[in-house]
mmCIF file of C-alpha atoms in Angstrom:
data_model
loop_
_atom_site.group_PDB
_atom_site.id
_atom_site.type_symbol
_atom_site.label_atom_id
_atom_site.label_comp_id
_atom_site.label_asym_id
_atom_site.label_seq_id
_atom_site.Cartn_x
_atom_site.Cartn_y
_atom_site.Cartn_z
ATOM 1 C CA UNK H 59 24.706 33.837 8.945
ATOM 2 C CA UNK H 60 20.950 33.591 7.888
ATOM 3 C CA UNK H 61 18.824 36.442 8.816
ATOM 4 C CA UNK H 62 14.917 36.412 8.541
ATOM 5 C CA UNK H 63 13.160 39.633 8.900
ATOM 6 C CA UNK H 64 9.342 39.531 9.501
ATOM 7 C CA UNK H 65 6.883 42.135 10.824
ATOM 8 C CA UNK H 66 3.608 41.418 12.626
ATOM 9 C CA UNK H 67 1.720 41.401 9.310
ATOM 10 C CA UNK H 68 3.945 38.610 7.950
ATOM 11 C CA UNK H 69 3.641 36.498 10.954
ATOM 12 C CA UNK H 70 -0.184 36.895 10.934
ATOM 13 C CA UNK H 71 -0.310 35.846 7.433
ATOM 14 C CA UNK H 72 2.159 32.930 7.853
ATOM 15 C CA UNK H 73 -0.031 31.911 10.863
ATOM 16 C CA UNK H 74 -3.264 31.931 8.821
ATOM 17 C CA UNK H 75 -1.542 30.054 6.052
ATOM 18 C CA UNK H 76 -0.426 27.419 8.422
ATOM 19 C CA UNK H 77 -3.854 27.118 9.724
ATOM 20 C CA UNK H 78 -5.279 26.591 6.119
ATOM 21 C CA UNK H 79 -2.514 23.861 5.754
ATOM 22 C CA UNK H 80 -3.862 22.238 8.931
ATOM 23 C CA UNK H 81 -7.510 22.244 7.555
ATOM 24 C CA UNK H 82 -6.323 20.772 4.205
ATOM 25 C CA UNK H 83 -4.255 18.060 5.974
ATOM 26 C CA UNK H 84 -7.376 16.910 8.004
ATOM 27 C CA UNK H 85 -8.909 15.637 4.520
ATOM 28 C CA UNK H 86 -6.007 13.511 3.036
ATOM 29 C CA UNK H 87 -8.270 11.441 0.834
ATOM 30 C CA UNK H 88 -5.784 11.728 -2.140
ATOM 31 C CA UNK H 89 -2.875 10.471 -0.057
ATOM 32 C CA UNK H 90 -4.981 7.475 1.414
ATOM 33 C CA UNK H 91 -6.095 6.722 -2.068
ATOM 34 C CA UNK H 92 -2.493 6.662 -3.281
ATOM 35 C CA UNK H 93 -1.539 4.348 -0.211
ATOM 36 C CA UNK H 94 -4.267 1.925 -1.070
ATOM 37 C CA UNK H 95 -3.075 1.977 -4.796
ATOM 38 C CA UNK H 96 0.519 1.324 -3.602
ATOM 39 C CA UNK H 97 -0.725 -1.694 -1.504
ATOM 40 C CA UNK H 98 -2.659 -3.044 -4.328
ATOM 41 C CA UNK H 99 0.376 -2.780 -6.623
ATOM 42 C CA UNK H 100 2.467 -4.496 -3.926
ATOM 43 C CA UNK H 101 0.134 -7.256 -3.969
ATOM 44 C CA UNK H 102 0.271 -7.677 -7.796
ATOM 45 C CA UNK H 103 4.057 -7.673 -7.539
ATOM 46 C CA UNK H 104 3.929 -10.305 -4.930
ATOM 47 C CA UNK H 105 1.958 -12.620 -7.519
ATOM 48 C CA UNK H 106 4.299 -11.619 -10.334
ATOM 49 C CA UNK H 107 7.418 -12.462 -8.237
ATOM 50 C CA UNK H 108 6.050 -15.501 -6.288
ATOM 51 C CA UNK H 109 6.470 -13.559 -3.028
ATOM 52 C CA UNK H 110 9.985 -12.247 -3.611
ATOM 53 C CA UNK H 111 9.002 -8.752 -3.948
ATOM 54 C CA UNK H 112 7.948 -8.675 -0.192
ATOM 55 C CA UNK H 113 11.550 -10.142 0.587
ATOM 56 C CA UNK H 114 10.791 -13.721 1.020
ATOM 57 C CA UNK H 115 9.837 -15.963 -1.961
ATOM 58 C CA UNK H 116 7.028 -18.154 -1.315
ATOM 59 C CA UNK H 117 7.404 -21.703 -0.599
ATOM 60 C CA UNK H 118 7.682 -23.870 -3.600
ATOM 61 C CA UNK H 119 4.738 -26.253 -4.507
ATOM 62 C CA UNK H 120 4.813 -29.627 -3.441
ATOM 63 C CA UNK H 121 5.748 -32.062 -6.345
ATOM 64 C CA UNK H 122 2.450 -33.657 -6.556
ATOM 65 C CA UNK H 123 0.522 -30.233 -6.594
ATOM 66 C CA UNK H 124 3.069 -29.106 -9.366
ATOM 67 C CA UNK H 125 2.645 -32.247 -11.377
ATOM 68 C CA UNK H 126 -1.317 -31.831 -10.999
ATOM 69 C CA UNK H 127 -1.226 -28.320 -12.206
ATOM 70 C CA UNK H 128 1.097 -29.072 -15.110
ATOM 71 C CA UNK H 129 -1.268 -32.076 -16.094
ATOM 72 C CA UNK H 130 -4.294 -29.642 -16.155
ATOM 73 C CA UNK H 131 -2.377 -26.892 -17.959
ATOM 74 C CA UNK H 132 -2.193 -24.335 -15.018
ATOM 75 C CA UNK H 133 0.734 -22.018 -14.218
ATOM 76 C CA UNK H 134 3.596 -23.659 -12.090
ATOM 77 C CA UNK H 135 3.751 -20.761 -9.840
ATOM 78 C CA UNK H 136 2.147 -20.926 -6.354
ATOM 79 C CA UNK H 137 -1.313 -19.071 -5.919
ATOM 80 C CA UNK H 138 -1.859 -18.875 -9.699
ATOM 81 C CA UNK H 139 -4.514 -21.163 -11.168
ATOM 82 C CA UNK H 140 -7.289 -19.116 -12.569
ATOM 83 C CA UNK H 141 -6.252 -15.544 -11.572
ATOM 84 C CA UNK H 142 -9.116 -15.052 -9.437
ATOM 85 C CA UNK H 143 -7.019 -14.657 -6.291
ATOM 86 C CA UNK H 144 -4.829 -12.258 -7.794
ATOM 87 C CA UNK H 145 -7.472 -10.135 -9.214
ATOM 88 C CA UNK H 146 -10.114 -9.997 -6.371
ATOM 89 C CA UNK H 147 -8.722 -7.102 -4.266
ATOM 90 C CA UNK H 148 -10.512 -4.109 -3.230
ATOM 91 C CA UNK H 149 -9.423 -0.550 -2.102
ATOM 92 C CA UNK H 150 -11.895 0.761 0.365
ATOM 93 C CA UNK H 151 -11.490 4.541 1.349
ATOM 94 C CA UNK H 152 -12.905 5.829 4.532
ATOM 95 C CA UNK H 153 -12.492 9.035 6.505
ATOM 96 C CA UNK H 154 -8.762 9.274 7.275
ATOM 97 C CA UNK H 155 -8.028 5.505 6.688
ATOM 98 C CA UNK H 156 -7.812 3.015 3.503
ATOM 99 C CA UNK H 157 -8.436 -0.639 3.587
ATOM 100 C CA UNK H 158 -7.053 -3.059 1.051
ATOM 101 C CA UNK H 159 -8.642 -6.477 1.148
ATOM 102 C CA UNK H 160 -9.182 -9.678 -0.746
ATOM 103 C CA UNK H 161 -12.802 -10.545 -1.832
ATOM 104 C CA UNK H 162 -11.837 -14.313 -1.901
ATOM 105 C CA UNK H 163 -12.684 -16.045 1.471
ATOM 106 C CA UNK H 164 -9.725 -18.303 1.182
ATOM 107 C CA UNK H 165 -7.084 -15.628 0.802
ATOM 108 C CA UNK H 166 -6.598 -15.660 4.687
ATOM 109 C CA UNK H 167 -5.318 -19.340 4.564
ATOM 110 C CA UNK H 168 -2.634 -18.346 1.827
ATOM 111 C CA UNK H 169 -1.712 -15.158 3.503
ATOM 112 C CA UNK H 170 -1.183 -16.771 7.073
ATOM 113 C CA UNK H 171 -0.907 -20.547 6.226
ATOM 114 C CA UNK H 172 -2.594 -23.459 7.707
ATOM 115 C CA UNK H 173 -1.690 -26.904 9.070
ATOM 116 C CA UNK H 174 -1.471 -27.996 5.385
ATOM 117 C CA UNK H 175 -0.729 -24.766 3.416
ATOM 118 C CA UNK H 176 2.628 -22.714 4.054
ATOM 119 C CA UNK H 177 2.043 -19.009 4.344
ATOM 120 C CA UNK H 178 2.403 -17.154 1.182
ATOM 121 C CA UNK H 179 1.940 -13.495 2.130
ATOM 122 C CA UNK H 180 0.455 -11.238 -0.413
ATOM 123 C CA UNK H 181 0.067 -8.144 1.699
ATOM 124 C CA UNK H 182 2.916 -6.261 2.977
ATOM 125 C CA UNK H 183 4.139 -6.726 6.455
ATOM 126 C CA UNK H 184 2.975 -4.420 9.067
ATOM 127 C CA UNK H 185 6.300 -2.561 8.944
ATOM 128 C CA UNK H 186 6.240 -2.542 5.192
ATOM 129 C CA UNK H 187 2.844 -0.928 5.186
ATOM 130 C CA UNK H 188 3.798 1.581 7.853
ATOM 131 C CA UNK H 189 6.721 2.780 5.962
ATOM 132 C CA UNK H 190 4.734 3.111 2.729
ATOM 133 C CA UNK H 191 2.210 5.087 4.519
ATOM 134 C CA UNK H 192 4.788 7.372 6.424
ATOM 135 C CA UNK H 193 6.592 8.033 3.161
ATOM 136 C CA UNK H 194 3.326 8.916 1.338
ATOM 137 C CA UNK H 195 1.898 10.963 3.925
ATOM 138 C CA UNK H 196 5.115 12.942 4.729
ATOM 139 C CA UNK H 197 5.319 13.745 1.078
ATOM 140 C CA UNK H 198 1.760 15.040 1.022
ATOM 141 C CA UNK H 199 2.266 17.132 4.167
ATOM 142 C CA UNK H 200 5.533 18.494 2.765
ATOM 143 C CA UNK H 201 4.049 19.342 -0.643
ATOM 144 C CA UNK H 202 1.095 21.115 1.130
ATOM 145 C CA UNK H 203 3.149 23.243 3.170
ATOM 146 C CA UNK H 204 5.165 24.219 0.171
ATOM 147 C CA UNK H 205 2.215 24.972 -2.008
ATOM 148 C CA UNK H 206 0.582 26.921 0.813
ATOM 149 C CA UNK H 207 3.705 28.922 1.937
ATOM 150 C CA UNK H 208 5.305 29.167 -1.625
ATOM 151 C CA UNK H 209 8.678 27.817 -0.197
ATOM 152 C CA UNK H 210 10.879 24.888 -0.863
ATOM 153 C CA UNK H 211 10.635 22.137 1.846
ATOM 154 C CA UNK H 212 12.794 19.233 2.050
#
């Protein structure tokens, strides 16, 4: 049997600490920055693994495209020629949000595909991004409660 004994003063102090936790959790800039960094790292792993990191390897290049790239000394991997598409990503922190976006105007054609290009997603799916955000924010909330109340939270 677990017995917890608290008096009115303990309850008042705990309530104030929880209000402090609430106030600190309204500004989760560090957590959103971490989410942005994790999404950026996801994108980089997509390029390193030719899409396999996200669960589905990218469609291989057509033989003519592959021959052209080899002839001109470029990588045989899809979406890699100069490295510009891989490097041109921005993490923008806003109030209680983070945006990770490509600075290259043709990235959408590769992300979603066109009539002539197969989709080669660089960004996580909505479900993958949601899971990443929930995991990161849950850890931040858990850690903040533990720090504030000086308890172990699982």
